[in-house]
Short mmCIF file of C-alpha atoms in Angstrom, two decimals:
data_model
loop_
_atom_site.label_atom_id
_atom_site.label_comp_id
_atom_site.label_asym_id
_atom_site.label_seq_id
_atom_site.Cartn_x
_atom_site.Cartn_y
_atom_site.Cartn_z
CA MET A 267 72.42 63.28 -9.27
CA GLU A 268 74.10 65.55 -6.14
CA GLN A 269 74.13 64.01 -2.68
CA THR A 270 73.07 66.13 0.23
CA THR A 271 74.98 67.64 2.78
CA ASN A 272 75.50 65.97 6.47
CA ARG A 273 73.59 68.91 7.61
CA LYS A 274 70.70 68.37 5.38
CA VAL A 275 70.35 64.68 6.65
CA PHE A 276 70.26 65.91 10.11
CA GLU A 277 67.75 68.70 9.62
CA GLU A 278 65.57 66.09 7.49
CA VAL A 279 65.41 63.84 10.14
CA ILE A 280 64.81 66.37 13.07
CA GLN A 281 61.92 67.98 10.87
CA ALA A 282 60.35 64.59 10.35
CA ALA A 283 60.56 63.87 14.16
CA ARG A 284 58.62 67.51 14.64
CA LEU A 285 55.79 66.02 12.69
CA TRP A 286 55.05 63.57 15.23
CA PRO A 287 51.12 64.21 15.31
CA ILE A 288 51.44 62.48 11.48
CA TRP A 289 53.62 59.93 11.99
CA LEU A 290 52.17 58.92 15.37
CA ARG A 291 48.81 59.08 13.76
CA ILE A 292 49.48 57.01 10.62
CA GLY A 293 51.20 54.50 12.68
CA LEU A 294 48.55 53.84 15.11
CA GLN A 295 46.12 53.74 12.13
CA ASP A 296 48.35 50.89 10.51
CA ILE A 297 47.97 48.69 13.66
CA ARG A 298 44.42 49.37 13.94
CA MET A 299 43.74 48.65 10.19
CA ARG A 300 45.75 45.37 10.27
CA TYR A 301 43.51 43.96 13.13
CA ARG A 302 40.35 45.70 12.61
CA ARG A 303 38.54 43.05 10.09
CA SER A 304 39.55 40.22 11.96
CA ALA A 305 37.69 38.43 14.78
CA VAL A 306 40.43 37.87 17.08
CA GLY A 307 42.09 41.20 16.23
CA VAL A 308 45.30 41.95 18.23
CA GLY A 309 44.52 38.29 19.36
CA TRP A 310 46.76 37.22 16.36
CA ILE A 311 50.18 38.25 17.67
CA PHE A 312 49.42 36.18 20.98
CA ILE A 313 48.40 33.35 18.83
CA ASN A 314 51.36 33.09 16.72
CA LEU A 315 53.46 33.61 19.71
CA ALA A 316 51.65 31.03 21.58
CA ILE A 317 52.02 28.14 18.76
CA MET A 318 55.63 28.92 18.54
CA ILE A 319 56.32 28.85 22.15
CA ILE A 320 54.63 25.74 22.70
CA ALA A 321 56.07 23.91 19.44
CA VAL A 322 59.70 25.12 19.98
CA GLY A 323 59.18 24.88 23.85
CA ILE A 324 58.47 21.27 23.54
CA VAL A 325 60.80 19.84 20.69
CA TYR A 326 63.97 21.82 21.65
CA GLY A 327 63.47 21.85 25.43
CA ASN A 328 63.22 18.15 25.16
CA LEU A 329 65.93 17.82 22.46
CA LEU A 330 68.45 20.01 24.27
CA GLY A 331 67.59 18.69 27.84
CA GLN A 332 66.46 21.75 29.09
CA GLU A 333 64.33 22.49 32.07
CA LEU A 334 61.22 24.17 31.28
CA LYS A 335 61.09 26.30 33.89
CA GLU A 336 63.92 28.28 32.66
CA PHE A 337 63.69 27.52 29.13
CA LEU A 338 60.25 28.72 28.21
CA PRO A 339 60.59 32.33 29.73
CA PHE A 340 63.95 32.77 27.76
CA LEU A 341 62.53 31.38 24.71
CA THR A 342 59.48 33.68 24.83
CA ILE A 343 61.54 36.86 25.43
CA GLY A 344 64.00 35.62 22.76
CA LEU A 345 61.24 35.16 20.13
CA ILE A 346 59.44 38.40 20.87
CA SER A 347 62.68 40.41 20.80
CA TRP A 348 63.81 38.59 17.46
CA GLY A 349 60.49 39.29 16.07
CA TYR A 350 60.86 42.93 16.49
CA ILE A 351 64.24 42.94 14.86
CA THR A 352 63.00 41.05 11.82
CA SER A 353 59.78 42.89 11.17
CA SER A 354 61.97 45.94 11.25
CA ILE A 355 64.21 44.91 8.51
CA VAL A 356 61.59 42.89 6.51
CA GLU A 357 58.16 45.01 7.16
CA GLY A 358 60.21 48.32 7.72
CA GLY A 359 62.12 47.59 4.46
CA ASN A 360 58.72 48.42 2.61
CA ALA A 361 58.19 51.92 4.45
CA PHE A 362 59.15 54.03 1.40
CA VAL A 363 57.27 51.33 -1.00
CA ILE A 364 54.25 51.18 0.88
CA SER A 365 54.26 54.95 1.49
CA GLU A 366 54.98 55.57 -2.32
CA GLY A 367 51.58 57.40 -2.61
CA TYR A 368 52.20 59.91 0.31
CA ILE A 369 55.69 60.35 -1.53
CA LYS A 370 54.92 60.84 -4.60
CA GLN A 371 51.78 63.31 -3.85
CA ILE A 372 52.87 65.16 -0.76
CA GLY A 373 56.11 66.69 -0.15
CA LEU A 374 56.95 66.04 3.39
CA PRO A 375 60.26 64.62 5.05
CA ILE A 376 60.66 61.09 4.03
CA TYR A 377 61.60 60.24 7.52
CA ILE A 378 58.34 60.36 8.73
CA TYR A 379 57.40 57.27 6.74
CA ILE A 380 60.22 55.56 8.97
CA PHE A 381 58.83 56.80 12.41
CA ARG A 382 55.49 56.06 10.83
CA PHE A 383 56.89 52.10 10.42
CA LEU A 384 58.81 52.39 13.80
CA VAL A 385 55.41 53.29 15.67
CA SER A 386 53.57 50.32 14.29
CA ILE A 387 56.33 47.92 14.74
CA THR A 388 57.31 49.05 18.22
CA ILE A 389 53.47 48.61 19.43
CA THR A 390 53.02 45.76 17.65
CA MET A 391 56.13 44.00 19.67
CA LEU A 392 54.83 45.95 23.19
CA ILE A 393 51.37 44.52 22.73
CA SER A 394 53.15 40.68 22.47
CA LEU A 395 54.89 41.56 25.75
CA PRO A 396 52.09 40.51 27.75
CA ALA A 397 52.94 37.12 26.82
CA TYR A 398 56.20 36.90 28.60
CA LEU A 399 54.51 37.97 31.73
CA VAL A 400 52.23 35.06 31.59
CA ILE A 401 55.03 32.77 30.98
CA ALA A 402 56.96 34.29 33.61
CA PHE A 403 54.34 34.03 36.16
CA ILE A 404 53.53 30.32 35.31
CA TYR A 405 57.09 29.68 36.07
CA SER A 406 57.27 32.29 38.75
CA VAL A 407 60.36 33.86 37.29
CA GLN A 408 61.89 36.43 40.18
CA PHE A 409 61.57 40.05 39.03
CA GLY A 410 63.31 42.59 41.28
CA LEU A 411 65.31 45.98 40.78
CA GLY A 412 67.72 44.27 38.41
CA THR A 413 64.69 43.74 35.70
CA LEU A 414 64.77 47.36 35.58
CA TRP A 415 67.82 46.94 33.21
CA ALA A 416 65.44 45.65 30.40
CA LEU A 417 64.39 49.20 29.98
CA LEU A 418 67.54 50.31 28.79
CA GLY A 419 67.88 47.09 26.68
CA PHE A 420 64.19 48.08 24.95
CA VAL A 421 65.64 51.67 24.32
CA LEU A 422 68.63 50.18 22.73
CA LEU A 423 66.72 47.85 20.97
CA SER A 424 64.36 50.26 19.39
CA ILE A 425 67.41 52.44 18.49
CA VAL A 426 68.22 49.43 16.37
CA SER A 427 64.81 49.04 15.03
CA PHE A 428 64.69 52.33 13.84
CA LEU A 429 68.19 52.44 12.20
CA MET A 430 66.93 48.99 10.47
CA ILE A 431 64.17 50.61 8.98
CA ALA A 432 66.02 53.63 7.67
CA ILE A 433 68.76 51.45 6.33
CA PHE A 434 66.42 48.94 4.52
CA SER A 435 63.74 51.38 3.47
CA HIS A 436 66.54 53.17 1.37
CA LEU A 437 67.89 50.16 0.10
CA ASN A 438 64.37 48.52 -0.64
CA ALA A 439 63.32 51.78 -2.60
CA ARG A 440 66.63 51.40 -4.75
CA PHE A 441 66.87 47.26 -4.90
CA ARG A 442 63.66 45.82 -4.66
CA ASP A 443 64.76 42.60 -3.34
CA ALA A 444 66.88 43.83 -0.76
CA SER A 445 64.43 43.23 2.00
CA HIS A 446 63.64 39.42 0.39
CA ILE A 447 67.39 38.57 0.35
CA ALA A 448 67.52 39.85 3.84
CA SER A 449 64.77 37.75 4.96
CA VAL A 450 66.57 34.78 3.53
CA CYS A 451 69.49 35.88 5.71
CA LEU A 452 67.82 36.27 8.73
CA GLN A 453 66.23 32.73 8.66
CA VAL A 454 69.82 31.63 8.85
CA MET A 455 70.48 33.84 11.59
CA PHE A 456 67.57 32.43 13.43
CA PHE A 457 68.98 29.14 13.67
CA ILE A 458 72.46 30.41 14.56
CA THR A 459 71.65 33.00 16.96
CA PRO A 460 70.70 31.73 20.66
CA ILE A 461 67.02 31.87 20.34
CA ILE A 462 65.56 28.72 20.45
CA TRP A 463 68.52 27.17 22.15
CA PRO A 464 70.64 28.48 25.11
CA PRO A 465 74.13 29.94 24.50
CA GLU A 466 75.65 27.31 26.88
CA VAL A 467 74.70 24.44 24.65
CA LEU A 468 77.69 25.91 22.40
CA ARG A 469 79.85 27.15 25.07
CA LYS A 470 80.10 23.73 26.49
CA ARG A 471 81.50 22.50 23.24
CA GLY A 472 84.10 25.50 23.20
CA ILE A 473 82.44 27.32 20.20
CA ASP A 474 82.19 30.38 21.79
CA TRP A 475 83.05 32.41 18.77
CA ILE A 476 79.71 31.60 16.94
CA ILE A 477 77.88 33.57 19.64
CA ASP A 478 80.10 36.12 20.55
CA PHE A 479 80.60 37.67 16.89
CA ASN A 480 76.87 37.73 16.38
CA PRO A 481 75.58 41.23 17.40
CA PHE A 482 72.06 40.03 17.27
CA TYR A 483 73.15 37.58 20.52
CA HIS A 484 74.28 40.59 22.59
CA LEU A 485 71.16 42.73 21.37
CA LEU A 486 68.99 39.80 22.68
CA GLU A 487 70.95 39.57 25.83
CA ILE A 488 70.51 43.22 27.18
CA VAL A 489 66.65 42.37 26.90
CA ARG A 490 66.59 38.94 28.06
CA ARG A 491 68.80 38.51 30.99
CA PRO A 492 67.40 41.60 32.99
CA LEU A 493 63.95 40.13 32.25
CA THR A 494 64.67 36.33 33.23
CA MET A 495 67.67 36.80 35.65
CA SER A 496 66.69 40.20 37.05
CA GLU A 497 70.03 41.63 36.44
CA PRO A 498 72.13 43.73 33.74
CA ALA A 499 73.48 41.77 30.78
CA THR A 500 77.57 41.42 30.77
CA PHE A 501 79.66 44.75 30.17
CA ILE A 502 80.58 43.14 26.85
CA ASN A 503 76.90 42.76 25.71
CA TYR A 504 76.34 46.62 26.38
CA ILE A 505 79.88 47.49 24.27
CA ALA A 506 78.86 45.10 21.51
CA VAL A 507 75.29 46.77 21.13
CA ALA A 508 76.65 50.13 21.38
CA ILE A 509 79.50 49.51 18.70
CA PHE A 510 76.75 47.69 16.41
CA ILE A 511 74.65 50.75 17.08
CA ILE A 512 77.33 53.03 15.78
CA LEU A 513 77.69 50.82 12.55
CA LEU A 514 74.24 50.94 11.74
CA SER A 515 74.10 54.89 12.24
CA MET A 516 76.97 55.15 9.75
CA ILE A 517 75.37 52.98 7.08
CA ALA A 518 72.02 54.62 7.61
CA TRP A 519 73.64 58.02 7.40
CA MET A 520 75.29 56.76 4.07
CA PHE A 521 72.10 55.80 2.62
CA THR A 522 70.07 58.47 3.54
CA LYS A 523 73.05 60.91 2.26
CA ARG A 524 72.78 59.12 -0.84
CA LEU A 525 69.17 58.25 -1.50
CA SER A 526 66.87 60.22 0.42
CA GLN A 527 66.82 63.03 -2.16
CA ARG A 528 65.76 60.70 -4.87
CA ILE A 529 63.34 58.64 -3.17
CA ALA A 530 60.47 59.69 -5.32
CA PHE A 531 62.07 58.80 -8.38
CA LEU A 532 62.90 55.35 -7.42
CA LEU A 533 59.61 54.31 -6.48
CA MET B 162 56.76 86.38 2.79
CA PRO B 163 55.98 83.21 0.58
CA SER B 164 57.89 82.97 -2.65
CA ILE B 165 59.09 80.56 -5.15
CA PHE B 166 62.58 81.07 -7.10
CA LEU B 167 64.01 78.38 -9.38
CA ASN B 168 66.92 79.24 -11.10
CA ASP B 169 68.28 76.78 -14.12
CA ILE B 170 66.19 73.80 -12.81
CA ASN B 171 66.87 70.62 -14.55
CA VAL B 172 64.82 67.38 -13.96
CA LYS B 173 66.18 63.91 -15.55
CA PHE B 174 64.35 60.69 -15.37
CA ILE B 175 66.23 57.43 -16.18
CA VAL B 176 63.76 55.39 -18.01
CA ASP B 177 65.50 52.18 -18.39
CA ALA B 178 66.25 51.60 -14.67
CA GLU B 179 65.22 48.15 -14.68
CA MET B 180 68.63 46.70 -15.31
CA THR B 181 69.67 47.29 -11.91
CA LYS B 182 66.19 47.49 -10.20
CA THR B 183 67.14 44.47 -8.15
CA ILE B 184 70.52 43.42 -6.34
CA LYS B 185 70.13 39.84 -8.40
CA SER B 186 69.69 41.86 -12.05
CA THR B 187 72.75 44.31 -11.04
CA VAL B 188 74.92 41.37 -9.92
CA ALA B 189 74.04 40.05 -13.44
CA GLN B 190 74.69 43.31 -15.16
CA PHE B 191 78.23 43.27 -13.60
CA LEU B 192 79.10 39.74 -14.39
CA ARG B 193 77.68 39.69 -17.93
CA PRO B 194 77.38 43.33 -18.97
CA ARG B 195 74.93 44.34 -21.77
CA LYS B 196 75.57 47.28 -23.31
CA THR B 197 72.69 49.48 -23.03
CA THR B 198 72.66 53.37 -22.83
CA PRO B 199 70.03 54.25 -20.33
CA ARG B 200 67.21 56.54 -22.07
CA ILE B 201 67.02 59.86 -19.98
CA VAL B 202 63.91 61.82 -20.04
CA HIS B 203 64.61 65.51 -19.46
CA ALA B 204 61.39 66.14 -17.86
CA LEU B 205 62.58 70.00 -17.17
CA GLN B 206 65.29 71.75 -18.83
CA SER B 207 67.04 74.93 -17.44
CA VAL B 208 63.65 76.20 -16.37
CA SER B 209 64.19 79.67 -14.57
CA LEU B 210 61.35 81.59 -13.11
CA SER B 211 60.27 83.46 -9.66
CA ILE B 212 57.05 84.06 -8.49
CA ARG B 213 56.14 86.31 -5.70
CA ASP B 214 53.84 86.83 -2.74
CA GLY B 215 50.31 87.57 -4.21
CA GLU B 216 50.60 86.02 -7.56
CA ARG B 217 48.22 83.64 -9.29
CA VAL B 218 50.03 81.74 -12.01
CA GLY B 219 48.55 79.15 -14.38
CA LEU B 220 50.86 76.54 -16.04
CA ILE B 221 49.62 75.34 -19.54
CA GLY B 222 51.18 72.99 -22.10
CA PRO B 223 50.41 69.69 -23.74
CA ASN B 224 50.48 66.35 -21.96
CA GLY B 225 54.26 65.70 -21.04
CA ALA B 226 55.46 68.83 -21.37
CA GLY B 227 56.70 69.10 -17.63
CA LYS B 228 53.58 70.44 -15.79
CA SER B 229 53.32 68.32 -13.31
CA THR B 230 57.15 67.81 -12.69
CA LEU B 231 57.43 71.27 -12.17
CA LEU B 232 54.78 71.42 -9.74
CA LYS B 233 56.50 68.42 -8.07
CA VAL B 234 59.82 70.38 -7.72
CA MET B 235 57.72 73.43 -6.10
CA ALA B 236 56.28 70.71 -3.64
CA ARG B 237 60.02 69.65 -2.83
CA ILE B 238 58.79 66.20 -3.92
CA TYR B 239 61.28 65.95 -6.90
CA PRO B 240 64.79 66.98 -6.29
CA GLN B 241 66.25 68.87 -9.09
CA ASN B 242 69.71 68.26 -10.76
CA GLY B 243 71.57 71.39 -10.68
CA GLY B 244 70.13 74.93 -10.40
CA GLU B 245 68.44 76.04 -7.34
CA ALA B 246 65.03 76.19 -6.27
CA LEU B 247 64.33 78.53 -3.19
CA ILE B 248 60.76 77.70 -1.98
CA GLU B 249 59.53 80.13 1.05
CA GLY B 250 56.42 79.55 3.01
CA HIS B 251 54.36 76.63 3.70
CA VAL B 252 53.53 74.45 0.54
CA CYS B 253 50.25 72.77 0.05
CA PRO B 254 50.14 70.26 -2.92
CA LEU B 255 46.70 69.07 -4.13
CA PHE B 256 47.62 67.16 -6.91
CA GLU B 257 44.86 64.51 -6.00
CA PHE B 258 42.50 64.47 -3.09
CA ILE B 259 42.88 60.86 -1.92
CA THR B 260 46.20 60.09 -0.50
CA GLY B 261 46.27 59.08 3.02
CA PHE B 262 42.90 57.81 2.88
CA GLU B 263 42.27 54.49 4.63
CA MET B 264 39.26 52.20 3.46
CA GLU B 265 38.63 50.74 6.64
CA ALA B 266 38.79 53.95 8.79
CA THR B 267 35.59 56.05 9.31
CA GLY B 268 35.06 59.62 7.40
CA TRP B 269 35.92 61.37 10.52
CA ASP B 270 39.40 59.42 11.24
CA ASN B 271 39.98 59.97 7.45
CA ILE B 272 39.33 63.92 7.58
CA ARG B 273 41.74 63.98 10.47
CA THR B 274 44.62 62.09 8.84
CA ARG B 275 44.19 63.80 5.44
CA ALA B 276 43.97 67.26 7.31
CA LEU B 277 46.95 66.45 9.31
CA LEU B 278 48.99 65.38 6.28
CA LEU B 279 48.17 68.68 4.30
CA GLY B 280 49.79 70.39 7.62
CA ILE B 281 46.93 71.46 9.45
CA SER B 282 47.38 71.39 13.40
CA PRO B 283 45.77 69.02 15.48
CA LYS B 284 44.16 72.11 16.97
CA GLU B 285 43.05 73.74 14.03
CA ILE B 286 41.54 70.55 12.94
CA GLU B 287 39.32 70.21 15.63
CA ASN B 288 38.09 74.12 14.83
CA LYS B 289 37.50 73.17 11.18
CA ILE B 290 35.84 69.58 11.40
CA GLU B 291 32.57 70.70 11.71
CA GLU B 292 32.55 72.77 9.02
CA ILE B 293 34.08 70.22 6.62
CA ALA B 294 31.60 67.77 7.94
CA GLU B 295 28.90 70.02 7.04
CA PHE B 296 30.48 70.59 3.53
CA THR B 297 30.63 66.87 2.62
CA ASN B 298 26.78 66.65 3.42
CA LEU B 299 27.66 62.78 4.32
CA GLY B 300 25.68 62.92 7.97
CA GLU B 301 25.93 59.86 9.76
CA PHE B 302 27.97 58.18 7.03
CA LEU B 303 30.73 59.91 8.39
CA ASP B 304 30.67 57.04 11.15
CA MET B 305 31.11 54.58 8.78
CA PRO B 306 34.29 53.38 7.20
CA VAL B 307 35.05 54.92 4.04
CA ARG B 308 35.13 51.61 1.95
CA CYS B 309 31.08 51.43 2.49
CA TYR B 310 31.25 54.91 0.49
CA SER B 311 30.14 55.63 -3.47
CA SER B 312 32.87 57.06 -5.41
CA GLY B 313 30.84 60.33 -5.37
CA MET B 314 30.82 60.39 -1.54
CA LEU B 315 34.26 59.67 -1.35
CA LEU B 316 34.86 62.56 -3.57
CA ARG B 317 33.05 64.92 -1.73
CA LEU B 318 34.73 63.93 1.81
CA ALA B 319 38.26 64.08 0.26
CA PHE B 320 37.46 67.48 -1.42
CA ALA B 321 35.96 69.07 1.56
CA THR B 322 39.12 67.78 3.61
CA SER B 323 41.74 69.13 1.20
CA THR B 324 40.19 72.44 0.30
CA ALA B 325 39.86 73.10 4.05
CA VAL B 326 43.76 74.13 4.36
CA ASP B 327 45.07 77.73 4.66
CA PRO B 328 48.40 77.42 2.25
CA GLU B 329 50.60 80.32 1.69
CA ILE B 330 51.65 78.52 -1.76
CA LEU B 331 48.91 76.54 -3.16
CA LEU B 332 49.57 73.89 -6.14
CA LEU B 333 46.96 72.59 -7.84
CA ASP B 334 47.24 70.03 -10.78
CA GLU B 335 44.24 69.64 -12.93
CA VAL B 336 41.83 69.55 -10.21
CA MET B 337 38.39 68.36 -12.07
CA ALA B 338 35.12 68.16 -9.90
CA ALA B 339 33.08 64.99 -10.35
CA GLY B 340 29.71 64.26 -8.45
CA ASP B 341 26.54 65.35 -9.06
CA ALA B 342 25.84 68.98 -10.49
CA ALA B 343 24.86 70.79 -7.22
CA PHE B 344 28.00 69.62 -5.99
CA ILE B 345 30.19 70.63 -8.77
CA GLN B 346 28.43 74.27 -8.20
CA GLN B 347 29.62 74.11 -4.46
CA ALA B 348 32.91 72.78 -5.23
CA ARG B 349 33.43 75.36 -7.39
CA LYS B 350 32.92 78.44 -5.22
CA ARG B 351 35.01 76.45 -2.16
CA MET B 352 37.60 76.31 -4.57
CA ASP B 353 37.47 79.78 -5.47
CA HIS B 354 37.77 80.67 -1.85
CA LEU B 355 40.62 78.28 -1.12
CA MET B 356 42.57 80.05 -4.13
CA LYS B 357 41.85 83.38 -2.78
CA ARG B 358 42.97 82.48 0.60
CA ALA B 359 46.28 81.32 -0.44
CA SER B 360 49.15 83.99 -0.99
CA ILE B 361 50.63 82.21 -3.98
CA VAL B 362 48.62 80.00 -6.39
CA VAL B 363 50.29 77.88 -9.16
CA PHE B 364 47.63 76.04 -11.15
CA ALA B 365 48.27 73.58 -14.02
CA THR B 366 45.62 72.81 -16.37
CA HIS B 367 44.11 72.05 -19.67
CA SER B 368 41.07 74.08 -19.66
CA LEU B 369 42.39 77.50 -21.28
CA ASN B 370 38.76 78.84 -20.77
CA VAL B 371 38.51 79.41 -17.09
CA LEU B 372 42.21 80.31 -16.99
CA PRO B 373 41.77 83.91 -17.12
CA SER B 374 39.40 84.30 -14.45
CA PHE B 375 41.87 83.03 -12.19
CA CYS B 376 45.26 83.73 -13.04
CA GLU B 377 46.88 87.07 -14.27
CA ARG B 378 49.97 85.03 -15.25
CA THR B 379 50.50 81.94 -17.23
CA ILE B 380 53.51 79.84 -18.07
CA TRP B 381 53.34 77.83 -21.19
CA LEU B 382 55.54 74.57 -20.86
CA ASP B 383 56.72 72.47 -23.89
CA HIS B 384 59.43 69.65 -23.65
CA GLY B 385 60.43 70.55 -20.29
CA ARG B 386 61.22 74.09 -21.33
CA VAL B 387 59.38 77.38 -20.53
CA MET B 388 58.12 78.52 -24.12
CA LEU B 389 56.51 81.74 -22.76
CA ASP B 390 55.84 83.46 -19.32
CA GLY B 391 53.62 86.61 -19.22
CA PRO B 392 50.11 87.89 -19.22
CA THR B 393 47.34 85.02 -19.35
CA PRO B 394 45.54 86.21 -22.46
CA GLU B 395 48.84 86.58 -24.42
CA VAL B 396 50.19 83.46 -23.28
CA ILE B 397 47.10 81.54 -24.26
CA SER B 398 46.86 83.17 -27.71
CA ALA B 399 50.19 82.21 -28.35
CA TYR B 400 49.90 78.71 -27.20
CA GLU B 401 46.71 78.19 -29.32
CA ARG B 402 48.28 79.90 -32.54
CA SER B 403 51.16 77.24 -31.93
CA ILE B 404 48.73 74.29 -31.69
CA LEU B 405 47.03 75.57 -34.92
CA ILE B 406 50.30 75.64 -36.95
CA ARG B 407 51.13 72.03 -35.53
CA GLN B 408 47.58 70.90 -37.20
#
C-alpha cells in the first residue's frame, strides 16, 4: 500500500485542526462521561492524587530525609506532569482503537481523534492542577514573575502530549500491544526519573548521567522549577526538550505517513 | 460541481494479519518464521466509474460483492491501492445512524454531536434542532440520557438527526427503517426529501423493487468488479437473470 506525501500529511493535520468544533465537543464529552455516573465526579482526580501524595510524601520524604515543605510541592507537580505524559501514551494510544466506529463510518480526517484525546487528557491534567495550588498554599511556596515560565513549560508539555498521542495511536492501531509494552516501560521510567525523589540525591553520588540523559527529567523541570522556585528551568533543560520535541515530531510524521491512510483497514 | 471520478480502483484486504497483529507475535514470527502466505481478498478490482452532478445511482449485487467497500472509497474512509479517486464536494456517508451517540448524554446533546460529525455547522444546527426534535416526537425524553430510550426511540432520534444534513454527495448503505408503522411512513418521506436535496446520491441496496423509483442509473457489482453499469431497469433485469441462471 502506498505511502502518502509529506504535503498530504500536513494537509491532513491542518484539515483536522480546522474541524475544532467536532473534536472539542467529543473531547469534552469524553470527560463528562467518565465522571458523570460517579458520586464524587471529577473529585476522583483529586482523590487519586491525594492518596499518592500522602503515601509517597510520607514514605519517601522520610526515607530520603527531605523537608516536607520543599518535597511535597515538588512531588505534587511532578506527579501531575508525569500523569499527563503517561496518559498521553497509555490512554492516547487508544485514540484510534476507541474511535473505531467513527473512523469506519464517517470519513473525517483521522487526526481529529488525536485532538479529541488531546482535549480530554489535557483538561484532566488542568483539573488536577489546583491540587498543586493547595499544597503550595499550605507550604507557602513563593510565587513571582518567574512562575510565568511555567506557561511555556505547559505549552511544551502539551506539544509533547500531542506527539505522543499521535505516535502511539498509530502504533497501537498497527500493533495492539504497543501501549501495553509502553506502559511497562513507563513504570520503569517512573522510578528512574526524579519524580518521587529529588535530582540532588543522585547528583550527590555523582551519577548525574542517569538524570541528564532522561528526556522526561528535562520535561518535568520546565514545569516544576518555575512553579516551585519561581524561576525558569536551566537553558540545558529547554534545549533538551526542544531536541526531544523535534525527535518526536519526526517519529510522528513517519508513522502518519506510513499508517494514517490504512488505519481504517488496521482496526 | 460535486462529482465522483474513480479510475482503476483496487482495494485489498489482508485476511491473516493476526501473525503480526502484536509486537510480540511479530518478534516471534521474526525469530521462528512460520511459512504462511497471507490470504488476500480483492474487495474491489479495477473499478472505474464516474458520477456527475445530479445523478442518482443504485448499487446492487450479492453479499460481499464490494458495495460497501465502494461506498467507503467514495467516503474517503478506505484508501485505494493504486488507481485514482477524485471526489469533489462534501460527502455525507450514512451507512448507519448511530455512530457518535453517547449513551450517557441527553437526546439534545446527541443531536448536536451527531450533526457536527455529519458536517453540519454549529450555527446551522441551532437552526435545525427544533425541526429535528419535532420529527423525533420524543418531547421531554430529549432531556434524558439516551440510555433510557427504547431501541425504537433511539432509532427515531438517530434517523431524524442523520437525515437533517444537506449533503452534496449522499452515500447510503441499505438503509432500513424499523420502528412503528407510522414512523416508517414518515421516515420514507423524509428520506425522499433528503435524497432530493443531495446533488449526488449513491445508494447500495438489496431491495430491487424500490430502486427504479429512486435511481435512473444502477451499477451491478460482483466479486469486486463492475458487471454492468447502465439504466436501472436494464441492469436489474440482467442481474435477476444471472441469479436465475445460477439457481
